[in-house]
Amino acid sequence: MITLHELTIKKIHSLLLQKEISAFDLTKEFFDYIETKDKEINAYRLLLKDEALRQANEIDKKIAASENISFLAGVPLAIKDNILIRNYLTTAGSKMLAHYRAAYDAMIIQSLKKAGAIFLGKTNLDEFAMGSSSENSAFEKPKNPLDLSRVPGGTSGGSAAAVASHQAVAALGSDTGGSVRQPASFCGLVGLKPTYGAVSRFGLIAMSSSLDQIGPIAKNVEDAAYILEIIAGKDSRDETSENFQFQARSIYERKDLRGIKIGLVKEIETSSFEKDLALSYQKSLTCLQQLGATIEEISIPHISLSLPCYYVLMPAEVSSNLARFDGLRYSPSEKAGSLKDVYFETRGEYFGPETKRRIILGTFVLSSGYYDAYYLKARLVQALIKKEFEEAFQKVDLLVWPTTPTPAFKFGEKTEDPLAMYLSDIFTVPANIAGVPAVSVPIYGEEPLPYGLQFIAYHFQEAKMLNAAYLFEQISNYGKFL
Ligand code: GLN
């Protein structure tokens, strides 16, 4: 009998090598569990049982033949349903793509397949990855396994819910404004958004192409690092990807944080934090000091403009990226008189309200007469924020601040007020606007629900960032401070 909740990537690897389990039995065990558990969680949109068991068999053959296997071989993962796996449905949480079958594998899927990872299924998300709670899904709404009356966060809510309920060892998500880190934080997990360009976006259904990044959600920093090692790197099919090599073992390089300067951004006012967040944050800073880090206050003067800037740039790109869903390709097509009517009817019928809101907003900020006032201005503000981050990283090695202002909220709490929903991204969006990497690790106050602590680093300094996050995780007993 395998205890699913104790499994990590490292553990699975050693169990497989010692022949204590087979990849096939492990995979089967996961599906048996998912069959009952997911009725209450709704993490998965689609299960890939036959394919997964076939993949697992291949790994077992390799082990039996004493072939070398990678760290991820036989590791059961969940994949957000906006990442293409060839031949399988990929809905992006939208009725528009309810019947769309992917014609090719995303770059990360190719890399993970090569490494021998096993895909259990595709996970639920907000439609086209827009939202902060997964409630914008046109299909099942995943629940937070820590409290079923609460959202798992969004938009990679299904991915986080799958891992937190032990229905997968780790998962892949996408993060445009926080969609990996925020659900990880709401579900007590680690969520990593790599530097923009560290991971190829080929085969990720585009939301806001200049901000989108794929990243792992895992039970600990080590597992997130193992996944990053496999998925990072240059891909000629994504011209924004960079030749970035990441070694998971780099997270063990330093044994403490002596000589490391950590910046606290003074514009992020701790006086506004909820009591329990303030408590867990304070304990986190004490741990960092115990590790030998020096903590200093620094300024990123325009950081508070990140959110308004994001909600101009992102919808502009959304309106352009989603133009391809026109009723002629990919999607079902409404019968109508003229071509224009087909567009109107199809888009009217198959896009949900939040998607429509953003397309309208994006079209507005790009339209003649408003382009200069909104879109162009937002790009200038983004350049300014990027420069200020750059200056900050000349003074300090890392920045830290919380991942979200509140723990997981209740279903329906923010659905009537889009602005309240947008404001929940206030601490995650700056890293996307600046293009820098960020990782969220769980921290707890006195209440049972977790918060997240973010470590933010300069471009492509994932090694330093994850090394610090790993040390923090150890000294803080996974954020429980016991
Ligand atoms: N919550 C943010 C939004 O609604 C982030 C989405 C994302 O990262 N995909 O846009």
PDB file of C-alpha atoms and ligand atoms in Angstrom, residues 129-132 155 174-179 207 310-311 314 358 425, ligand 1:
ATOM      1  CA  ALA A 129      -6.525  31.793 -17.500  1.00  0.00           C
ATOM      2  CA  MET A 130      -8.355  34.969 -16.506  1.00  0.00           C
ATOM      3  CA  GLY A 131      -9.392  35.219 -12.884  1.00  0.00           C
ATOM      4  CA  SER A 132      -8.103  34.653  -9.363  1.00  0.00           C
ATOM      5  CA  THR A 155      -6.175  30.513 -12.438  1.00  0.00           C
ATOM      6  CA  SER A 174       0.788  29.168 -16.158  1.00  0.00           C
ATOM      7  CA  ASP A 175       1.410  32.509 -14.481  1.00  0.00           C
ATOM      8  CA  THR A 176       0.586  35.784 -16.238  1.00  0.00           C
ATOM      9  CA  GLY A 177      -0.216  37.834 -13.161  1.00  0.00           C
ATOM     10  CA  GLY A 178       0.060  35.280 -10.352  1.00  0.00           C
ATOM     11  CA  SER A 179      -1.811  32.209 -11.540  1.00  0.00           C
ATOM     12  CA  MET A 207      -3.378  34.926 -22.863  1.00  0.00           C
ATOM     13  CA  TYR A 310      -1.187  45.120 -15.819  1.00  0.00           C
ATOM     14  CA  TYR A 311      -4.914  45.670 -16.251  1.00  0.00           C
ATOM     15  CA  MET A 314      -2.910  42.309 -20.292  1.00  0.00           C
ATOM     16  CA  ARG A 358     -11.301  41.874 -20.982  1.00  0.00           C
ATOM     17  CA  ASP A 425      -3.357  40.059  -7.556  1.00  0.00           C
TER      18      ASP A 425
HETATM   19  N1  GLN B   1      -5.458  36.880 -11.673  1.00  0.00           N
HETATM   20  C1  GLN B   1      -4.778  37.422 -12.789  1.00  0.00           C
HETATM   21  C2  GLN B   1      -5.751  37.768 -13.885  1.00  0.00           C
HETATM   22  O1  GLN B   1      -6.897  37.596 -13.698  1.00  0.00           O
HETATM   23  C3  GLN B   1      -3.706  36.497 -13.246  1.00  0.00           C
HETATM   24  C4  GLN B   1      -4.082  35.511 -14.269  1.00  0.00           C
HETATM   25  C5  GLN B   1      -2.938  34.626 -14.678  1.00  0.00           C
HETATM   26  O2  GLN B   1      -1.846  34.699 -14.120  1.00  0.00           O
HETATM   27  N2  GLN B   1      -3.181  33.823 -15.683  1.00  0.00           N
HETATM   28  O3  GLN B   1      -5.393  38.212 -14.930  1.00  0.00           O
END
